[in-house]
Short mmCIF file of C-alpha atoms in Angstrom, two decimals:
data_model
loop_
_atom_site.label_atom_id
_atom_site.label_comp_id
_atom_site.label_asym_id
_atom_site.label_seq_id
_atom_site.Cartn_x
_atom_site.Cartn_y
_atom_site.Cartn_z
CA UNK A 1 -9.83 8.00 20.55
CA UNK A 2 -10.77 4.32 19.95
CA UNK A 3 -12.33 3.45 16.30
CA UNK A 4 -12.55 0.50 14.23
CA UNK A 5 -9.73 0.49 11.36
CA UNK A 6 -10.87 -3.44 10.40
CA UNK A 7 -12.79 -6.54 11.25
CA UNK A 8 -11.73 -10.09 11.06
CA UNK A 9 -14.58 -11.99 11.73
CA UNK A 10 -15.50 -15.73 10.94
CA UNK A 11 -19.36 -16.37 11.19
CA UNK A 12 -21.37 -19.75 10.97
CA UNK A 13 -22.19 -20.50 6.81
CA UNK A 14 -20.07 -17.78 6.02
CA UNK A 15 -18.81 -18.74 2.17
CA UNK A 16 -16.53 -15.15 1.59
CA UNK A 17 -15.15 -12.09 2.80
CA UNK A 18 -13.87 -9.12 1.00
CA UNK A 19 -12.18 -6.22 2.72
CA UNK A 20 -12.82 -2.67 0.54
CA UNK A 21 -11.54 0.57 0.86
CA UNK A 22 -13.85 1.46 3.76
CA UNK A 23 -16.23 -1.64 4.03
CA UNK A 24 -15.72 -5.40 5.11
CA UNK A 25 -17.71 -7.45 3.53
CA UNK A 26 -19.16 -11.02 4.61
CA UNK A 27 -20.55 -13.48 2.15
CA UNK A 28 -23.19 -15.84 2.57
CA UNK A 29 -25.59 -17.75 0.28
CA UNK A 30 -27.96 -15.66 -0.29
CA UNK A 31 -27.09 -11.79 2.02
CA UNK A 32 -24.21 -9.91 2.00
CA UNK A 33 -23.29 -8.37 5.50
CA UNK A 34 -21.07 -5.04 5.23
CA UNK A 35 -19.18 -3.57 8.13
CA UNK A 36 -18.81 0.28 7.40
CA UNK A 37 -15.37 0.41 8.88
CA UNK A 38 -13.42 3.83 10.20
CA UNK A 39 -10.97 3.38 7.73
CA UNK A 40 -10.54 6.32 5.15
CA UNK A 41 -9.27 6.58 1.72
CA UNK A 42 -8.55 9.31 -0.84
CA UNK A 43 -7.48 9.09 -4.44
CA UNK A 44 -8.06 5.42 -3.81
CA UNK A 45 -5.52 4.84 -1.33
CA UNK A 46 -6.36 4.04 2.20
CA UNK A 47 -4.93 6.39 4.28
CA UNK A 48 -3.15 5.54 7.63
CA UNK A 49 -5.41 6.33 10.78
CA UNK A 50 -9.26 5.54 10.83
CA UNK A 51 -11.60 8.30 11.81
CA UNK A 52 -13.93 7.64 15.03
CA UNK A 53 -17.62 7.28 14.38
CA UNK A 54 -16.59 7.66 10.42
CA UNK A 55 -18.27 4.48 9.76
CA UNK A 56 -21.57 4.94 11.82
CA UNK A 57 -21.90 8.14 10.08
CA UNK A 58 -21.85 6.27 6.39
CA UNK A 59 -24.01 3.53 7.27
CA UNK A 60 -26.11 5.30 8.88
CA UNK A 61 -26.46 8.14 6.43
CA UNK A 62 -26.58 5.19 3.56
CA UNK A 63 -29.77 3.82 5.35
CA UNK A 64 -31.70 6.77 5.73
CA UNK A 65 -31.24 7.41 1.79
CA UNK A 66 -32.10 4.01 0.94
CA UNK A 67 -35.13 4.31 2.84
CA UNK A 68 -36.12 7.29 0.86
CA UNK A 69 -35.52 6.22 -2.54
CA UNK A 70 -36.96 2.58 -2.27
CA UNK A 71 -39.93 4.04 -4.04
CA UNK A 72 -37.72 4.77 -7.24
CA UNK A 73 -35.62 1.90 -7.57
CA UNK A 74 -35.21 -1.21 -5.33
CA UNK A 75 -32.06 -1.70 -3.08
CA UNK A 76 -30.24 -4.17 -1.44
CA UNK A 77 -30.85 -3.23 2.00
CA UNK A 78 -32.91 -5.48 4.47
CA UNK A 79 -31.66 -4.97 7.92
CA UNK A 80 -29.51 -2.68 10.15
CA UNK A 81 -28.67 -4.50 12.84
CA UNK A 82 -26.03 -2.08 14.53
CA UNK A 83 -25.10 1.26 13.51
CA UNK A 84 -21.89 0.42 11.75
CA UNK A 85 -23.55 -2.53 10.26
CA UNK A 86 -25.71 -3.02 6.96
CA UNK A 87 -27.36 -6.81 6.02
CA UNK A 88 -29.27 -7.51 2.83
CA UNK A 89 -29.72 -8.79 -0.64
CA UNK A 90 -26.07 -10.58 -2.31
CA UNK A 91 -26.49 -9.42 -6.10
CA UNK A 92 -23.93 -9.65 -9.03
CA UNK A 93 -22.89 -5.86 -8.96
CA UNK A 94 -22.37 -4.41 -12.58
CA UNK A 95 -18.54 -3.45 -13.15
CA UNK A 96 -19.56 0.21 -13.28
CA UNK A 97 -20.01 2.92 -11.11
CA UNK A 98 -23.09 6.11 -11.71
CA UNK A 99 -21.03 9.32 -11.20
CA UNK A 100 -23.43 12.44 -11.68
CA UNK A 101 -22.36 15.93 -11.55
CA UNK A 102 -24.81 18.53 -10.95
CA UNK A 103 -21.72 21.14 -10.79
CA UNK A 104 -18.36 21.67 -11.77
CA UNK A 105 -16.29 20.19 -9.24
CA UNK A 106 -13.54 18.24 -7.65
CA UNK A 107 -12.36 15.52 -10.71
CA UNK A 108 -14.36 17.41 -13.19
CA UNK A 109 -12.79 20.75 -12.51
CA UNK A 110 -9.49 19.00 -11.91
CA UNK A 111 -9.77 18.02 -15.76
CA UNK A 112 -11.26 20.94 -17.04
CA UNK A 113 -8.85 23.53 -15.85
CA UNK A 114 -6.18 21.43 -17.23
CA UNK A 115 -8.04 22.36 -20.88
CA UNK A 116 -10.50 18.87 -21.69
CA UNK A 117 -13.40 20.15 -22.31
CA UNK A 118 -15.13 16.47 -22.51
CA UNK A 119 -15.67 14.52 -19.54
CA UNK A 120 -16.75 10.62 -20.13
CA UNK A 121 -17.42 11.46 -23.05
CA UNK A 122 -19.86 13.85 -22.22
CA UNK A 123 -18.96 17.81 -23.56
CA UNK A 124 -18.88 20.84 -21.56
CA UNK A 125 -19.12 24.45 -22.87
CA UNK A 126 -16.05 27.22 -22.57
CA UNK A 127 -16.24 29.30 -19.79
CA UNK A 128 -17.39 27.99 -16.78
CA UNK A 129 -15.52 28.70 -13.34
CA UNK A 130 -14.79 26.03 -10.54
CA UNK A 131 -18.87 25.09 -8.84
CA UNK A 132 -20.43 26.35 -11.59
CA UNK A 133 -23.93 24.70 -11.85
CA UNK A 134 -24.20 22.97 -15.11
CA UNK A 135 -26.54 23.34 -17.66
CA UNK A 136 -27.98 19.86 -16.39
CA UNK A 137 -26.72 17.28 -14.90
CA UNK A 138 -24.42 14.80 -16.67
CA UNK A 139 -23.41 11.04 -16.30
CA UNK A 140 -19.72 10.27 -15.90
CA UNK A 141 -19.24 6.83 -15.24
CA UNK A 142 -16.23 5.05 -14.36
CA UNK A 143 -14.73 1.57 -13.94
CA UNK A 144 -15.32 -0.51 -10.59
CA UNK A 145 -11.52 -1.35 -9.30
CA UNK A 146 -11.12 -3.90 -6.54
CA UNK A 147 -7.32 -2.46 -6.22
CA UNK A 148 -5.87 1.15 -7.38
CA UNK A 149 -7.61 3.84 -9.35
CA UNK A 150 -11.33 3.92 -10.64
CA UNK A 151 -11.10 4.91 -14.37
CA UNK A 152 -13.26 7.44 -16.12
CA UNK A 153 -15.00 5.93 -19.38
CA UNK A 154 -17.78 6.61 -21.84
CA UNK A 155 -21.31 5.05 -22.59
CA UNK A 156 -20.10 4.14 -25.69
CA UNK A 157 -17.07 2.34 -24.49
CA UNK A 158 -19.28 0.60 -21.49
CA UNK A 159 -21.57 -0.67 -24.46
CA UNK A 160 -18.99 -1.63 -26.71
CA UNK A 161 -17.24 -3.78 -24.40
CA UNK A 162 -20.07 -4.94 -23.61
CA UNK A 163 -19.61 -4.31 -19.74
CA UNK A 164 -23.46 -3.52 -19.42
CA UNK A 165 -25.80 -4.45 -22.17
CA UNK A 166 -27.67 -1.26 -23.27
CA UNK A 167 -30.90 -1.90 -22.20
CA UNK A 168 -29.75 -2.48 -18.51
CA UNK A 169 -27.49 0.72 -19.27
CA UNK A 170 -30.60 2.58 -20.18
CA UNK A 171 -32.28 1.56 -16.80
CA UNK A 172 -28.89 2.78 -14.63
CA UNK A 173 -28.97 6.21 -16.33
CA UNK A 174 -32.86 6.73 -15.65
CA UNK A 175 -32.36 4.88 -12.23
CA UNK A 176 -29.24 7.55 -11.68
CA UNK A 177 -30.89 10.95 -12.77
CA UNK A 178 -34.25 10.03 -10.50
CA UNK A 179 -31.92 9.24 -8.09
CA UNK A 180 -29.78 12.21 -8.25
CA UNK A 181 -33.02 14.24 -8.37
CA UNK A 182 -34.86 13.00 -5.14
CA UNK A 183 -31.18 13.70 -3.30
CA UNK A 184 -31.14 16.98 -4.66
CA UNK A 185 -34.44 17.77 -3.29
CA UNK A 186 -33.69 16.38 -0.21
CA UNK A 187 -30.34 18.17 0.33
CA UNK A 188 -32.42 21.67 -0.29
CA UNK A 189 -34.99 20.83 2.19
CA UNK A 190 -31.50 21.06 4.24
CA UNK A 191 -29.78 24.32 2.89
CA UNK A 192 -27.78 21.81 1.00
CA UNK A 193 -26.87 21.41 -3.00
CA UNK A 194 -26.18 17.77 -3.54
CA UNK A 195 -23.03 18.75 -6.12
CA UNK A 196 -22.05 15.35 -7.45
CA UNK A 197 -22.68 11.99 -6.20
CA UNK A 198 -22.09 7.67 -7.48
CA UNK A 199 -24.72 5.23 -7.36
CA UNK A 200 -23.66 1.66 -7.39
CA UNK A 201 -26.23 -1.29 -8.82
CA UNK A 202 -26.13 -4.75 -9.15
CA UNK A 203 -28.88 -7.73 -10.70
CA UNK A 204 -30.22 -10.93 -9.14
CA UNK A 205 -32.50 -12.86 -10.69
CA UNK A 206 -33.51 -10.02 -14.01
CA UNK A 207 -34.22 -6.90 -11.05
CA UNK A 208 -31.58 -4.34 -11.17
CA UNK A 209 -31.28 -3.27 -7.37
CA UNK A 210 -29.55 0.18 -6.32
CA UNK A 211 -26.14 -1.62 -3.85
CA UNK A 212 -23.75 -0.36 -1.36
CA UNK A 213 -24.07 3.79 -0.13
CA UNK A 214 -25.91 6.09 -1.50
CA UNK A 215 -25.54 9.92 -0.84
CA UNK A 216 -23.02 9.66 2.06
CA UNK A 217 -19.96 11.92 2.71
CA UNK A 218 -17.35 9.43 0.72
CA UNK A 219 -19.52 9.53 -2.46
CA UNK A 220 -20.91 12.88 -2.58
CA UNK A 221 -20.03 16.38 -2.16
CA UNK A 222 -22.37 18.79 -1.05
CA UNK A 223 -22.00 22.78 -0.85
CA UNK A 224 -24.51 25.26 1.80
CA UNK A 225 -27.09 26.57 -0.01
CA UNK A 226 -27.23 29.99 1.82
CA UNK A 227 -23.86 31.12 0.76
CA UNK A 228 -23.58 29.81 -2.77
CA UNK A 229 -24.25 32.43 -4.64
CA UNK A 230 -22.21 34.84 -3.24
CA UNK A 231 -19.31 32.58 -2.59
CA UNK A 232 -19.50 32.22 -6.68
CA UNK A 233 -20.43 36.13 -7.50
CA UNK A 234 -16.79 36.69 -5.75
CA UNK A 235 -14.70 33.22 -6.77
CA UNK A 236 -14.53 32.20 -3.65
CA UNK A 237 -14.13 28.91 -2.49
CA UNK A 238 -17.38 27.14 -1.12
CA UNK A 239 -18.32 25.69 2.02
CA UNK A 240 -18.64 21.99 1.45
CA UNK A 241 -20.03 18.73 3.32
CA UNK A 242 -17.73 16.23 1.64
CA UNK A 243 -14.74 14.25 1.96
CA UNK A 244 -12.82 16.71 -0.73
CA UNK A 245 -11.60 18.45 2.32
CA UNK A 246 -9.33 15.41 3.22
CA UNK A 247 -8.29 15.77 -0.65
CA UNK A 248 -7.26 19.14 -0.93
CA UNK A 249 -5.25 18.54 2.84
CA UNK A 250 -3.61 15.98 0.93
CA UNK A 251 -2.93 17.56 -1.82
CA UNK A 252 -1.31 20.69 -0.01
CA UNK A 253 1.27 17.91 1.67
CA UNK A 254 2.15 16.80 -1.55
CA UNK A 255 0.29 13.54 -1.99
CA UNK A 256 -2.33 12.34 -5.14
CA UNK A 257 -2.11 8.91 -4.90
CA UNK A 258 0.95 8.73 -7.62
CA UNK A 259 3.69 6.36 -7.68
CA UNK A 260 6.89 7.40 -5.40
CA UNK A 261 4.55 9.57 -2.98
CA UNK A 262 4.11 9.11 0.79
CA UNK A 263 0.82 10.06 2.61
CA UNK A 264 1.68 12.83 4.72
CA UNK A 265 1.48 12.05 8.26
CA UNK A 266 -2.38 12.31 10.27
CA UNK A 267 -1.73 14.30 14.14
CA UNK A 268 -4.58 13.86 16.30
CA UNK A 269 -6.22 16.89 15.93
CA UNK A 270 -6.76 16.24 12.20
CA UNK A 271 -8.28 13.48 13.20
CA UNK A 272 -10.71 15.34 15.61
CA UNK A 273 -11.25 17.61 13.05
CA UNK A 274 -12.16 14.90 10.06
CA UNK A 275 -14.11 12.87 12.77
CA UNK A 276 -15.70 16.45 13.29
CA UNK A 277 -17.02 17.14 9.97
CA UNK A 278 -18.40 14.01 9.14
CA UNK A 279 -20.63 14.17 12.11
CA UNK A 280 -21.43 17.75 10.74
CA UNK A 281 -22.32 15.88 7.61
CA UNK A 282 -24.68 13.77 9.40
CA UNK A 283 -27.05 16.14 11.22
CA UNK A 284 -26.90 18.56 8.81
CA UNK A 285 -27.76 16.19 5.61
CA UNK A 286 -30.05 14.14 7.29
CA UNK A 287 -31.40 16.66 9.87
CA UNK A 288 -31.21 14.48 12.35
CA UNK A 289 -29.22 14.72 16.09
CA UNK A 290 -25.90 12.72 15.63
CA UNK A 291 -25.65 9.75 18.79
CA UNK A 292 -22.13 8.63 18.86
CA UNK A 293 -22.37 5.11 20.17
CA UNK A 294 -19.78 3.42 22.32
CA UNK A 295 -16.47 2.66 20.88
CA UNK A 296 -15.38 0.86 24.13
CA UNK A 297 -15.21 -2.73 22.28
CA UNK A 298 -17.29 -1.63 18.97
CA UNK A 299 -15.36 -5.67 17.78
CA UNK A 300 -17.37 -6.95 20.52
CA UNK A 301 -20.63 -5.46 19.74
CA UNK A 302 -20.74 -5.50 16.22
CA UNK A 303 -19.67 -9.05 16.09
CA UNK A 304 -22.70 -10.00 18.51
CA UNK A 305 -25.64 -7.92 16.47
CA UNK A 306 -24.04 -10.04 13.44
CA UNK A 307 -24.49 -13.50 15.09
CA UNK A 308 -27.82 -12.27 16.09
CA UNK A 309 -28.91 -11.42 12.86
CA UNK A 310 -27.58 -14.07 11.03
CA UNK A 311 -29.05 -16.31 12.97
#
């Protein structure tokens, strides 16, 4: 199946590009233009083979959520001018990332069945088993890495370094929980839980402006309602929308991302199966009939909806 690992683009005025784990991302004066690539990563390493349609799935999930949450906090995004593309406001992006956790899960129950009982910073009681709801949702930020491995820290140690000033802090956290809230909301009206999720934000000109995804299968897990429950009553694993699939593969072929380990190799039908789920994702999260669009020269056509647009 044809897909689109990477773009290499050069476009009239442009003044930078910046290739991230999934997204390329062209600079102008005043817009940033970001190509959601297929390209996949886990434990912040970008993994061999790109998924088909993975990147129309993100941006166009990211869109939809931007749309409904402009009413909380203001976003970047202006203009989608092809399904795997995203066009709007160029802001200075704080060096942080949101992480909330509305349930025990993935990196958080990672640490906690290895004994820490404080995540960020932020406590958690004895006795809780793996997607256990929390008593409410918490905040565990991390560092924003251009290369290698995002970094848990604390809201003390993001003030004290003065990476955000506390004020502006005090805006992401409210910005994050209203956030986290609508999505949660949002994901019922689907038979979803929205488990954990990251919000990204940036600044231009004293307006703090929600950037980059929001709510999309590489930055938020999401379990089915309907079984829940049950799945917990019994300790049974639960059904999940979210890239920790592709984690927990990985991890069962004996790769995390450390030093000295080789990605295990990606057949075809894992592929398929990846390409699959995050098409699952799609309909399911944003209710909404999945329409693959042509892959026959995606370079072609996403290059030409750029020009257009930038025009």
């Amino acid at each position: 199946m044809n897909s689109i690992p990477e773009t290499n683009f050069q476009f009239p005025n442009q003044t930078g590009f910046y290739k991230g784990k999934v997204r390329d991302v062209y600079s102008f004066e005043d817009k940033l233009v970001m190509v959601a690539t297929d390209r996949i990563s886990a434990f912040d390493v970008i993994l061999p083979k790109a998924i088909p349609y993975k990147g129309q799935v993100l941006n166009q999930i990211a869109a939809h959520f931007l749309s409904a949450t402009a009413d909380i906090v203001p976003n970047w995004l202006q203009e989608v001018p092809d399904p795997n593309v995203s066009m709007g406001i160029k802001c200075n992006a704080f060096p942080v990332e949101m992480v909330v956790r509305g349930y025990l899960a993935g990196h958080a129950w990672r640490e906690y069945s290895a004994g820490k009982r404080e995540v960020c910073g932020v406590s958690l009681p004895d006795g809780l088993k793996e997607n256990d709801k929390l008593p409410t949702p918490i905040i565990t930020p991390t560092t924003k890495a251009h290369e290698g491995h995002d970094e848990d820290i604390s809201r003390e140690l993001i003030l004290s370094h003065g990476l955000v000033s506390q004020d502006n802090y005090e805006h992401l956290e409210r910005y994050t929980l209203a956030l986290f809230n609508r999505g949660t909301e949002m994901a019922a009206d689907q038979g979803l839980i929205l488990v954990d999720t990251k919000y990204e934000f940036g600044e231009l000109d004293g307006t703090i402006y929600l950037i980059d995804e929001i709510h999309t299968p590489d930055s938020s897990r999401y379990f089915y309602k309907d079984s829940y429950e049950e799945n917990q009553r019994l300790s049974q694993p639960q059904k999940q929308l979210s890239k920790e699939f592709v984690r927990e593969w990985l991890i069962q072929n004996g790769f995390q991302g450390k030093e000295g380990q080789t990605v295990p190799a990606m057949e075809e039908d894992w592929i398929q199966q990846i390409s699959e789920r995050y098409i699952e994702l799609f309909e399911k999260v944003s209710g909404k009939k999945f329409q693959k669009n042509n892959l026959d020269n995606p370079l072609q056509r996403i290059e030409k909806a750029i020009l257009r647009a930038i025009a």
